[in-house]
Amino acid sequence: MAGPQVLLVAGTHGNEVNGPWLIEQWSKTPNLINNYGVRFASTIGNPLAFEAGVRYLDRDLNRSFRAEFLRSTDSSDRELMRARKLLDLYGPLGRNACKIAIDIHSTTASMGSCLVIYGRRSSDLALAALVQKLIGLPVYLHEEDEAQKGFLVESWPCGLVIEVGPVAQSVLQFEIVEKTRLALEACFECIASISEGSTIYPRGLIIHRHIASFDFPRDLRGNIVGLIHPLIEGKDWQPIKAGVPLFVGADGDGICVEHDECLIPVFINEAAYAEKNIAMSLTKREFWPFDVSWKNSLEGLFT
Amino acid sequence: MAGPQVLLVAGTHGNEVNGPWLIEQWSKTPNLINNYGVRFASTIGNPLAFEAGVRYLDRDLNRSFRAEFLRSTDSSDRELMRARKLLDLYGPLGRNACKIAIDIHSTTASMGSCLVIYGRRSSDLALAALVQKLIGLPVYLHEEDEAQKGFLVESWPCGLVIEVGPVAQSVLQFEIVEKTRLALEACFECIASISEGSTIYPRGLIIHRHIASFDFPRDLRGNIVGLIHPLIEGKDWQPIKAGVPLFVGADGDGICVEHDECLIPVFINEAAYAEKNIAMSLTKREFWPFDVSWKNSLEGLFT
């Protein structure tokens, strides 16, 4: 099967600098990343924000791919303009059309390397399952969150986020670059295997399904009055027992928040999420048996 | 002896949020920090930058306290305006005069808790020696660096920076807040002991004397082409043998930079220093015997 062109996006958030640096070095050293023969286009997601060294200028680009935003002709919002331009250029019907999008991010949370997918799209589940089988990355399924919508990859028929942390905003770190490189190569290898007809799909996918996000404790004026508890800080992917305090006051006293037993935190203390009222998200770890419809959706993009 | 008023500054860099949060919580919970009876005033160093969540708006406030800047009447630069205002309000001749300044910072580098002093002012050396004797903090002496001048504390007769890391910019972290609180209490305890006449000065001070700063490897256009070597990353305060590569290319090959044997790195990969062309600074660890002139300078501020 002929494979679809893959879009690589780095710097969707302008202060997540490791992905853009990797792609830039790759352009000068072609054998830095093995693309396994997969056709791809690459771009800086938000070049103006990247230049300014900030996450975004007017609005988070990775919350801007909502149908109502993309339909509008508002030209005062630089991220909405950029979202429309990315689709014009690289969207599934764009001038340089791509059918799979891989969006490279970093986080201040101790997430290690992982994949993030949105909703339960069969094509995403199939590709995530292949990558997980190859190199074992955990997968965070973000869904049913009215407050957070309009992610970039949702505008392509198949799309994954590669998320690597912890790293401070605006800091280049070799280990983060290396982990990003390895995750990206794994994506290429899996996509190539489909073109070659050599894919062996796994029996299923271990997923961390989004349950809820928790904000920091705040006072009536909205000021943060409690921080991540030191026993939780940096413990992304590690189950939390019920009754364990998630937060701590300045005086060291634990602050409990009611939650179910053995939920698994992700994006603990991501710098950019405090403004979104998210101190951490809790997920439920589940095994989802592989469904043949996933394979059909993904392979439907290979014609 | 009556003690001088102490100025506490937090948020001199607007995206270093842990100090300001600690001071804010303290205002609501007076027993959170023991000030040992020391009189103090506290302020947000750069409130406009703090509000905006950025390090600075027009210029790094903590490089703005240069005589020629302070003399000028330029009102187009918000940090120069703020520097002059801080001196009008809290300077040694200000309306609410302070003679000792403690400036609270955080860093993305793995510095733990430490003190930073500038030049070789006797009063600073005396106070740093007392704090080091009490809780053992390492002391970085920044000096003879033409490219970096005009630090806030230099405009007060005595002044220390408390520096705590690693923490990402804009991230609140309980451990960082706690370390800041303990360092601040130690400063208060030492200052109080002088007022009470109960000070026992140490035999000397272990100092990490600034030798040189190294920039990232860059290409002719100024783009970074090498990162901190993974064997150096996070190893602040740990001696580096001569010949060990400080940097690494995207391909994983080490990049050596000539430096003396057993120098000790500090501020490795501080996010804000890349724009200042500093990837790390190297220091020499020295024992400086306590000099009675240090004591006289410090105690001269207590009248």
Coordinates of C-alpha atoms in Angstrom, one line a residue:
Chain A
M1 CA 0.0 0.0 0.0
A2 CA 1.2 3.5 -0.7
G3 CA 1.5 5.3 2.6
P4 CA -0.1 8.7 3.3
Q5 CA 2.1 11.7 3.9
V6 CA 2.7 12.4 7.6
L7 CA 2.8 15.9 9.1
L8 CA 5.3 16.5 11.8
V9 CA 4.6 19.5 13.9
A10 CA 6.9 20.8 16.6
G11 CA 6.7 24.1 18.5
T12 CA 2.9 24.1 18.6
H13 CA 3.6 25.7 21.9
G14 CA 6.4 28.3 21.3
N15 CA 8.2 27.7 24.5
E16 CA 8.5 23.9 24.1
V17 CA 11.8 24.1 22.3
N18 CA 13.2 20.5 22.2
G19 CA 11.0 19.2 19.3
P20 CA 11.9 22.2 17.1
W21 CA 15.6 21.8 17.9
L22 CA 15.5 18.1 17.0
I23 CA 13.7 18.8 13.7
E24 CA 16.2 21.6 12.9
Q25 CA 19.2 19.4 13.5
W26 CA 17.6 16.6 11.5
S27 CA 17.4 19.0 8.5
K28 CA 21.2 19.4 8.7
T29 CA 21.9 15.7 9.5
P30 CA 19.6 13.5 7.5
N31 CA 20.5 10.3 9.2
L32 CA 19.7 11.6 12.7
I33 CA 16.2 10.2 12.5
N34 CA 15.2 7.1 10.6
N35 CA 11.9 7.8 8.8
Y36 CA 11.8 4.2 7.4
G37 CA 10.9 5.7 4.0
V38 CA 7.7 7.3 5.2
R39 CA 6.9 10.5 3.3
F40 CA 6.5 13.5 5.6
A41 CA 6.3 17.3 5.8
S42 CA 7.5 19.1 8.9
T43 CA 6.7 22.6 10.2
I44 CA 6.9 24.8 13.3
G45 CA 3.4 24.8 14.7
N46 CA 3.4 28.4 16.0
P47 CA 6.4 30.2 14.5
L48 CA 5.5 33.6 16.0
A49 CA 5.2 32.2 19.5
F50 CA 8.4 30.2 19.0
E51 CA 10.2 33.4 17.9
A52 CA 8.9 35.2 21.0
G53 CA 9.7 32.3 23.3
V54 CA 6.2 32.0 24.7
R55 CA 3.5 29.3 24.7
Y56 CA 1.2 31.4 22.5
L57 CA 0.4 35.0 21.6
D58 CA -3.4 35.4 21.6
R59 CA -4.7 31.9 22.4
D60 CA -3.4 28.4 22.9
L61 CA -2.9 27.1 19.3
N62 CA -3.5 23.5 20.6
R63 CA -7.0 24.5 21.7
S64 CA -7.8 26.4 18.5
F65 CA -8.8 23.6 16.1
R66 CA -12.5 23.8 17.0
A67 CA -15.0 23.8 14.1
E68 CA -16.5 27.1 15.0
F69 CA -13.0 28.8 15.2
L70 CA -11.9 27.2 11.9
R71 CA -15.1 28.4 10.1
S72 CA -14.7 32.0 11.4
T73 CA -12.8 34.6 9.3
D74 CA -11.5 36.5 12.4
S75 CA -8.1 37.9 11.4
S76 CA -7.3 39.5 14.8
D77 CA -6.3 36.3 16.5
R78 CA -2.9 35.1 15.4
E79 CA -3.4 31.5 16.6
L80 CA -6.7 31.2 14.7
M81 CA -5.0 32.5 11.6
R82 CA -2.3 30.0 12.1
A83 CA -4.6 27.1 12.6
R84 CA -6.4 27.8 9.4
K85 CA -3.1 28.2 7.6
L86 CA -1.8 24.9 8.8
L87 CA -5.0 23.2 7.5
D88 CA -4.7 25.1 4.2
L89 CA -1.1 23.9 3.8
Y90 CA -1.0 20.5 5.4
G91 CA -4.6 19.5 6.2
P92 CA -6.1 16.3 4.7
L93 CA -7.4 18.5 1.8
G94 CA -4.5 21.0 1.9
R95 CA -2.1 21.9 -0.8
N96 CA 0.5 19.5 0.6
A97 CA -2.0 17.1 2.0
C98 CA -1.2 14.9 5.0
K99 CA -3.4 12.3 6.5
I100 CA -1.6 11.6 9.7
A101 CA -0.3 14.3 12.1
I102 CA 2.3 13.8 14.8
D103 CA 2.5 16.8 17.2
I104 CA 5.6 16.9 19.3
H105 CA 5.3 18.5 22.8
S106 CA 7.2 18.7 26.0
T107 CA 6.0 19.2 29.6
T108 CA 7.3 20.3 33.0
A109 CA 5.5 17.2 34.4
S110 CA 7.5 14.0 35.0
M111 CA 5.7 12.2 32.2
G112 CA 8.7 10.5 30.7
S113 CA 7.8 9.7 27.0
C114 CA 4.2 9.0 26.2
L115 CA 1.5 9.4 23.6
V116 CA -1.7 11.4 24.0
I117 CA -4.8 10.8 21.9
Y118 CA -8.1 12.6 21.9
G119 CA -11.5 11.0 21.8
R120 CA -11.7 7.4 20.7
R121 CA -10.8 7.5 17.1
S122 CA -10.2 4.1 15.7
S123 CA -7.3 5.2 13.6
D124 CA -5.5 6.8 16.6
L125 CA -6.1 3.7 18.7
A126 CA -4.6 1.5 16.0
L127 CA -1.5 3.6 15.6
A128 CA -1.0 4.1 19.4
A129 CA -1.4 0.3 19.9
L130 CA 1.4 -0.3 17.3
V131 CA 3.7 2.2 18.9
Q132 CA 3.0 0.9 22.4
K133 CA 3.7 -2.7 21.2
L134 CA 7.0 -1.5 19.7
I135 CA 8.5 0.6 22.5
G136 CA 6.0 0.4 25.4
L137 CA 4.9 4.0 25.7
P138 CA 2.0 4.7 28.0
V139 CA -1.0 6.2 26.3
Y140 CA -3.2 9.0 27.8
L141 CA -6.7 9.1 26.3
H142 CA -8.1 12.6 26.7
E143 CA -11.8 12.7 26.3
E144 CA -15.1 14.1 27.6
D145 CA -13.5 17.3 28.8
E146 CA -15.7 20.2 27.8
A147 CA -13.1 22.7 29.1
Q148 CA -10.4 21.5 26.8
K149 CA -11.2 21.0 23.2
G150 CA -9.8 21.9 19.7
F151 CA -6.5 20.0 19.7
L152 CA -4.5 20.1 16.5
V153 CA -4.3 16.4 15.7
E154 CA -8.1 16.2 15.8
S155 CA -8.2 18.0 12.4
W156 CA -6.3 15.2 10.7
P157 CA -7.9 11.7 10.1
C158 CA -5.2 10.2 12.4
G159 CA -3.0 12.0 14.9
L160 CA -0.9 11.5 18.0
V161 CA 0.8 13.8 20.4
I162 CA 4.3 12.8 21.5
E163 CA 4.7 14.2 25.0
V164 CA 8.1 14.2 26.8
G165 CA 9.0 15.5 30.2
P166 CA 10.1 16.8 32.6
V167 CA 11.8 19.8 31.2
A168 CA 11.4 23.5 32.0
Q169 CA 9.9 25.7 29.4
S170 CA 12.5 27.2 27.1
V171 CA 15.2 24.7 28.2
L172 CA 16.9 22.4 25.7
Q173 CA 17.9 19.1 27.2
F174 CA 19.6 16.3 25.4
E175 CA 17.7 13.5 27.2
I176 CA 14.4 15.1 26.2
V177 CA 15.6 15.5 22.6
E178 CA 16.7 11.8 22.6
K179 CA 13.4 10.5 23.9
T180 CA 11.5 12.6 21.4
R181 CA 13.7 11.2 18.6
L182 CA 13.1 7.6 19.7
A183 CA 9.3 8.1 20.0
L184 CA 9.3 9.7 16.5
E185 CA 11.3 6.9 15.0
A186 CA 8.9 4.4 16.5
C187 CA 5.9 6.2 14.9
F188 CA 7.7 6.1 11.5
E189 CA 8.5 2.4 11.9
C190 CA 4.9 1.5 12.6
I191 CA 3.6 3.6 9.7
A192 CA 6.1 2.1 7.4
S193 CA 5.2 -1.4 8.4
I194 CA 1.6 -0.8 7.3
S195 CA 2.8 0.3 3.8
E196 CA 4.9 -2.8 3.6
G197 CA 2.1 -5.0 4.7
S198 CA 4.3 -6.4 7.5
T199 CA 2.2 -5.1 10.4
I200 CA 1.4 -7.5 13.3
Y201 CA -1.2 -5.8 15.4
P202 CA -1.1 -6.4 19.2
R203 CA -3.8 -8.1 21.2
G204 CA -4.8 -4.8 22.7
L205 CA -3.9 -1.4 24.1
I206 CA -3.2 -0.3 27.7
I207 CA -4.9 3.0 28.0
H208 CA -5.0 5.7 30.7
R209 CA -8.5 7.0 30.3
H210 CA -9.1 10.6 31.4
I211 CA -11.5 10.7 34.3
A212 CA -11.2 14.3 35.7
S213 CA -8.9 17.2 36.2
F214 CA -8.3 18.8 39.6
D215 CA -7.5 22.5 40.1
F216 CA -5.2 23.8 42.8
P217 CA -6.9 24.8 46.0
R218 CA -7.8 28.5 45.6
D219 CA -9.2 31.3 47.8
L220 CA -12.3 33.3 46.8
R221 CA -10.2 35.6 44.7
G222 CA -8.8 32.7 42.7
N223 CA -5.3 32.8 44.2
I224 CA -3.6 29.4 44.7
V225 CA -3.5 28.5 48.4
G226 CA -2.3 24.9 48.2
L227 CA 0.4 23.2 46.1
I228 CA 1.0 19.7 44.8
H229 CA 1.7 17.4 47.8
P230 CA 5.4 16.5 47.9
L231 CA 4.5 12.8 48.0
I232 CA 2.5 13.3 44.7
E233 CA 4.9 15.7 42.9
G234 CA 6.8 14.0 40.1
K235 CA 4.8 10.8 40.5
D236 CA 3.0 10.8 37.2
W237 CA 1.7 7.4 36.2
Q238 CA 1.8 6.1 39.8
P239 CA -1.6 5.1 41.2
I240 CA -2.9 7.2 44.1
K241 CA -4.8 5.5 46.9
A242 CA -8.1 7.1 48.0
G243 CA -7.7 9.4 51.0
V244 CA -4.1 10.4 50.2
P245 CA -3.8 14.2 50.2
L246 CA -3.2 15.6 46.7
F247 CA -2.3 19.1 47.9
V248 CA -0.5 20.8 50.7
G249 CA -0.8 24.2 52.3
A250 CA 2.1 26.5 53.0
D251 CA 2.0 25.2 56.6
G252 CA 2.7 21.7 55.4
D253 CA -0.8 20.4 56.2
G254 CA -2.2 18.0 53.6
I255 CA -5.3 19.0 51.7
C256 CA -7.5 16.1 50.6
V257 CA -9.7 16.0 47.5
E258 CA -12.2 13.2 47.1
H259 CA -11.3 10.8 44.3
D260 CA -11.7 7.2 43.4
E261 CA -9.3 4.5 44.6
C262 CA -6.1 3.9 42.5
L263 CA -6.6 6.5 39.9
I264 CA -3.4 7.5 38.0
P265 CA -2.2 11.0 37.8
V266 CA -0.8 12.6 34.7
F267 CA 0.4 16.2 33.9
I268 CA 1.1 16.9 37.5
N269 CA 2.1 20.5 37.8
E270 CA 2.5 21.2 34.1
A271 CA 3.5 24.9 34.1
A272 CA 1.0 26.0 31.4
Y273 CA -2.0 24.3 33.0
A274 CA -2.3 26.5 36.1
E275 CA -4.1 29.1 33.9
K276 CA -6.4 26.4 32.7
N277 CA -7.2 25.5 36.4
I278 CA -5.6 22.1 36.1
A279 CA -3.1 21.0 38.8
M280 CA -3.2 17.4 37.6
S281 CA -5.5 15.0 35.7
L282 CA -6.5 11.6 37.0
T283 CA -6.9 8.6 34.7
K284 CA -8.0 5.0 34.9
R285 CA -5.7 2.4 33.5
E286 CA -7.6 -0.1 31.3
F287 CA -6.8 -2.8 28.8
W288 CA -8.7 -2.4 25.6
P289 CA -8.8 -5.5 23.3
F290 CA -7.7 -4.7 19.8
D291 CA -10.7 -4.3 17.5
V292 CA -10.5 -5.0 13.8
S293 CA -12.3 -1.7 13.1
W294 CA -9.2 0.1 14.4
K295 CA -7.0 -1.6 11.8
N296 CA -9.5 -0.8 9.1
S297 CA -9.7 2.9 10.0
L298 CA -5.9 3.2 10.0
E299 CA -5.3 1.2 6.9
G300 CA -8.1 3.1 5.1
L301 CA -5.7 6.0 5.0
F302 CA -3.2 3.9 3.0
T303 CA -4.5 3.7 -0.5
Chain B
M1 CA 22.6 46.9 69.0
A2 CA 19.5 48.1 67.1
G3 CA 19.3 46.1 63.9
P4 CA 18.8 47.7 60.5
Q5 CA 15.6 47.1 58.6
V6 CA 15.9 44.3 56.1
L7 CA 14.4 44.4 52.6
L8 CA 12.9 41.1 51.3
V9 CA 12.4 41.1 47.5
A10 CA 10.7 38.3 45.7
G11 CA 9.6 38.2 42.1
T12 CA 12.5 40.3 40.9
H13 CA 12.1 38.0 37.9
G14 CA 8.4 37.8 37.2
N15 CA 8.3 34.1 36.3
E16 CA 10.1 32.9 39.5
V17 CA 6.9 32.4 41.4
N18 CA 7.8 30.4 44.5
G19 CA 9.3 33.3 46.5
P20 CA 6.3 35.6 45.9
W21 CA 3.9 32.8 46.9
L22 CA 5.8 32.2 50.1
I23 CA 5.7 35.8 51.0
E24 CA 2.0 36.1 50.2
Q25 CA 1.2 33.0 52.4
W26 CA 3.3 34.5 55.2
S27 CA 1.2 37.7 55.1
K28 CA -1.8 35.5 55.9
T29 CA -0.1 33.1 58.3
P30 CA 2.4 35.2 60.4
N31 CA 4.0 32.2 62.1
L32 CA 4.9 30.6 58.8
I33 CA 8.4 32.2 58.9
N34 CA 10.3 33.0 62.1
N35 CA 11.8 36.5 61.6
Y36 CA 13.5 36.3 65.0
G37 CA 12.3 39.8 65.7
V38 CA 14.2 41.4 62.8
R39 CA 12.4 44.4 61.3
F40 CA 11.7 44.0 57.6
A41 CA 9.9 45.3 54.6
S42 CA 8.9 43.0 51.7
T43 CA 8.0 43.7 48.1
I44 CA 7.5 42.1 44.8
G45 CA 10.5 43.1 42.8
N46 CA 8.9 43.4 39.4
P47 CA 5.1 43.5 39.8
L48 CA 4.4 44.2 36.1
A49 CA 6.4 41.2 35.0
F50 CA 5.0 39.0 37.8
E51 CA 1.5 39.9 36.6
A52 CA 2.4 39.1 33.0
G53 CA 4.1 35.8 34.1
V54 CA 7.4 36.7 32.3
R55 CA 10.9 37.3 33.6
Y56 CA 10.9 41.0 32.6
L57 CA 9.2 43.4 30.2
D58 CA 11.9 45.7 28.8
R59 CA 15.1 44.6 30.5
D60 CA 16.2 42.2 33.2
L61 CA 15.5 44.1 36.4
N62 CA 18.3 42.2 38.1
R63 CA 20.8 43.7 35.7
S64 CA 19.3 47.2 35.9
F65 CA 21.0 48.5 39.1
R66 CA 24.0 50.1 37.3
A67 CA 25.0 53.6 38.3
E68 CA 24.5 55.0 34.8
F69 CA 21.0 53.5 34.5
L70 CA 20.0 54.7 38.0
R71 CA 21.2 58.3 37.2
S72 CA 19.3 58.4 33.9
T73 CA 15.7 59.8 33.8
D74 CA 14.6 57.5 31.0
S75 CA 10.9 56.8 31.5
S76 CA 10.4 54.5 28.6
D77 CA 12.0 51.4 30.2
R78 CA 9.8 49.9 32.8
E79 CA 12.5 48.0 34.6
L80 CA 14.7 51.1 35.0
M81 CA 11.7 53.0 36.4
R82 CA 11.1 50.1 38.8
A83 CA 14.8 50.0 39.9
R84 CA 14.7 53.7 40.7
K85 CA 11.4 53.3 42.5
L86 CA 12.7 50.4 44.7
L87 CA 15.6 52.6 45.7
D88 CA 13.3 55.6 46.4
L89 CA 11.2 53.4 48.6
Y90 CA 13.5 50.9 50.2
G91 CA 17.1 52.1 49.4
P92 CA 19.6 52.9 52.1
L93 CA 18.4 56.5 51.8
G94 CA 14.8 55.7 50.8
R95 CA 11.6 56.6 52.5
N96 CA 11.4 53.2 54.2
A97 CA 15.1 52.8 54.4
C98 CA 16.7 49.3 54.5
K99 CA 20.3 48.5 54.9
I100 CA 20.3 44.8 54.1
A101 CA 18.5 43.3 51.0
I102 CA 17.6 39.7 50.6
D103 CA 16.6 38.9 47.0
I104 CA 14.7 35.6 46.6
H105 CA 15.2 33.7 43.3
S106 CA 14.6 30.3 41.7
T107 CA 16.4 28.6 38.9
T108 CA 15.8 25.8 36.4
A109 CA 19.3 24.6 37.3
S110 CA 19.8 21.8 39.9
M111 CA 21.4 24.3 42.4
G112 CA 19.5 23.1 45.5
S113 CA 19.6 26.0 48.0
C114 CA 22.5 28.4 47.8
L115 CA 23.5 32.0 48.3
V116 CA 24.8 34.3 45.6
I117 CA 26.9 37.3 46.4
Y118 CA 28.5 39.9 44.0
G119 CA 31.9 41.4 44.2
R120 CA 33.8 40.9 47.5
R121 CA 31.9 43.2 49.8
S122 CA 33.0 42.5 53.4
S123 CA 29.4 42.9 54.8
D124 CA 28.1 40.2 52.3
L125 CA 31.0 37.9 53.1
A126 CA 30.3 38.2 56.9
L127 CA 26.6 37.5 56.5
A128 CA 27.1 34.7 54.0
A129 CA 29.6 33.1 56.4
L130 CA 27.1 33.2 59.3
V131 CA 24.4 31.6 57.2
Q132 CA 26.8 29.0 55.8
K133 CA 27.8 28.2 59.4
L134 CA 24.2 27.8 60.5
I135 CA 22.8 25.7 57.7
G136 CA 25.7 24.9 55.4
L137 CA 24.5 26.5 52.1
P138 CA 27.1 26.8 49.3
V139 CA 28.0 30.3 48.3
Y140 CA 28.6 31.4 44.7
L141 CA 30.7 34.6 44.4
H142 CA 29.9 36.3 41.2
E143 CA 32.6 38.8 40.2
E144 CA 34.7 40.1 37.3
D145 CA 32.1 39.5 34.7
E146 CA 31.8 42.5 32.5
A147 CA 28.8 41.1 30.7
Q148 CA 26.7 40.7 33.8
K149 CA 26.4 43.7 36.1
G150 CA 23.9 45.8 37.9
F151 CA 22.4 43.3 40.3
L152 CA 19.7 44.5 42.7
V153 CA 21.5 43.7 46.0
E154 CA 24.5 45.7 45.0
S155 CA 22.5 48.9 45.6
W156 CA 22.2 48.1 49.3
P157 CA 25.1 48.2 51.8
C158 CA 24.7 44.4 52.4
G159 CA 22.8 42.0 50.3
L160 CA 22.4 38.3 49.4
V161 CA 20.5 36.4 46.8
I162 CA 18.8 33.2 47.9
E163 CA 18.7 30.9 44.9
V164 CA 16.7 27.6 44.9
G165 CA 16.3 25.0 42.2
P166 CA 15.6 23.1 40.1
V167 CA 12.1 24.3 39.3
A168 CA 10.6 25.3 35.9
Q169 CA 9.6 28.9 35.4
S170 CA 6.1 29.6 36.4
V171 CA 5.8 26.4 38.4
L172 CA 4.9 26.4 42.2
Q173 CA 6.6 23.6 44.0
F174 CA 6.3 22.9 47.7
E175 CA 9.9 21.7 48.1
I176 CA 11.2 24.9 46.5
V177 CA 9.0 27.0 48.8
E178 CA 10.2 25.0 51.8
K179 CA 13.8 25.4 50.9
T180 CA 13.3 29.1 50.4
R181 CA 11.6 29.4 53.7
L182 CA 14.4 27.7 55.6
A183 CA 17.1 29.8 53.9
L184 CA 15.2 33.0 54.7
E185 CA 14.7 32.0 58.4
A186 CA 18.5 31.3 58.6
C187 CA 19.2 34.8 57.3
F188 CA 16.8 36.3 59.9
E189 CA 18.4 34.2 62.7
C190 CA 21.9 35.4 61.8
I191 CA 20.9 39.0 61.5
A192 CA 19.0 38.8 64.9
S193 CA 22.1 37.2 66.5
I194 CA 24.1 40.4 65.7
S195 CA 21.5 42.6 67.3
E196 CA 21.5 40.4 70.3
G197 CA 25.3 40.5 70.5
S198 CA 25.3 36.7 70.5
T199 CA 27.0 36.1 67.2
I200 CA 29.9 33.6 67.0
Y201 CA 31.5 34.1 63.6
P202 CA 33.0 31.0 61.9
R203 CA 36.7 30.5 61.1
G204 CA 36.1 31.1 57.4
L205 CA 33.8 30.8 54.4
I206 CA 33.8 28.2 51.7
I207 CA 33.3 30.1 48.5
H208 CA 32.7 29.1 44.9
R209 CA 34.5 31.9 43.0
H210 CA 33.3 32.7 39.5
I211 CA 35.9 31.9 36.9
A212 CA 34.1 32.0 33.6
S213 CA 30.9 31.4 31.8
F214 CA 30.5 29.1 28.8
D215 CA 28.0 29.6 26.0
F216 CA 26.3 26.8 24.1
P217 CA 28.1 25.7 20.9
R218 CA 26.5 27.8 18.2
D219 CA 26.7 28.0 14.4
L220 CA 27.7 31.2 12.5
R221 CA 24.1 32.5 12.7
G222 CA 24.1 32.1 16.5
N223 CA 21.8 29.0 16.6
I224 CA 22.6 26.5 19.3
V225 CA 24.1 23.3 17.8
G226 CA 25.1 21.5 21.0
L227 CA 23.4 20.9 24.3
I228 CA 24.6 20.3 27.9
H229 CA 26.2 16.9 28.0
P230 CA 23.9 14.4 29.8
L231 CA 26.8 13.5 32.2
I232 CA 27.0 17.2 33.2
E233 CA 23.3 18.1 33.2
G234 CA 21.9 18.5 36.7
K235 CA 25.4 18.1 38.2
D236 CA 25.7 21.6 39.6
W237 CA 28.4 21.8 42.4
Q238 CA 30.1 18.6 41.2
P239 CA 33.7 19.1 40.1
I240 CA 34.4 18.5 36.4
K241 CA 37.7 16.9 35.3
A242 CA 39.6 18.5 32.5
G243 CA 38.9 16.9 29.2
V244 CA 35.4 15.9 30.0
P245 CA 33.0 17.1 27.3
L246 CA 30.7 19.8 28.5
F247 CA 28.4 19.6 25.5
V248 CA 26.9 17.1 23.1
G249 CA 25.7 17.4 19.5
A250 CA 22.4 16.1 18.3
D251 CA 24.2 13.0 17.1
G252 CA 25.4 12.2 20.6
D253 CA 29.1 13.1 20.0
G254 CA 30.7 14.9 23.0
I255 CA 31.9 18.5 22.4
C256 CA 34.9 19.5 24.5
V257 CA 35.7 23.0 25.7
E258 CA 39.0 23.8 27.3
H259 CA 38.8 24.5 31.0
D260 CA 41.0 24.0 34.1
E261 CA 40.9 20.8 36.1
C262 CA 38.3 20.3 38.8
L263 CA 36.3 23.5 38.3
I264 CA 32.8 23.4 39.7
P265 CA 29.8 24.2 37.5
V266 CA 26.8 26.3 38.6
F267 CA 23.7 27.5 36.8
I268 CA 23.8 24.6 34.4
N269 CA 21.1 25.1 31.8
E270 CA 19.3 28.0 33.6
A271 CA 16.4 28.7 31.2
A272 CA 16.9 32.5 31.3
Y273 CA 20.6 32.4 30.6
A274 CA 20.6 31.1 27.0
E275 CA 19.7 34.6 25.8
K276 CA 22.7 35.9 27.8
N277 CA 24.9 33.3 26.1
I278 CA 25.5 31.3 29.3
A279 CA 25.1 27.6 29.3
M280 CA 26.8 27.2 32.6
S281 CA 29.4 29.0 34.8
L282 CA 32.5 27.4 36.2
T283 CA 33.8 28.3 39.7
K284 CA 36.7 27.5 41.9
R285 CA 36.0 26.2 45.4
E286 CA 38.1 28.1 48.0
F287 CA 38.3 28.4 51.7
W288 CA 38.6 32.0 52.8
P289 CA 39.7 32.6 56.4
F290 CA 37.3 34.9 58.2
D291 CA 38.6 38.5 58.3
V292 CA 37.7 40.8 61.2
S293 CA 37.0 43.6 58.6
W294 CA 34.0 41.5 57.4
K295 CA 32.5 41.6 60.9
N296 CA 33.2 45.3 61.2
S297 CA 31.5 46.1 57.9
L298 CA 28.4 44.1 58.8
E299 CA 28.1 45.3 62.3
G300 CA 28.6 48.9 61.1
L301 CA 25.1 48.6 59.7
F302 CA 23.8 47.9 63.3
T303 CA 23.8 51.2 65.2

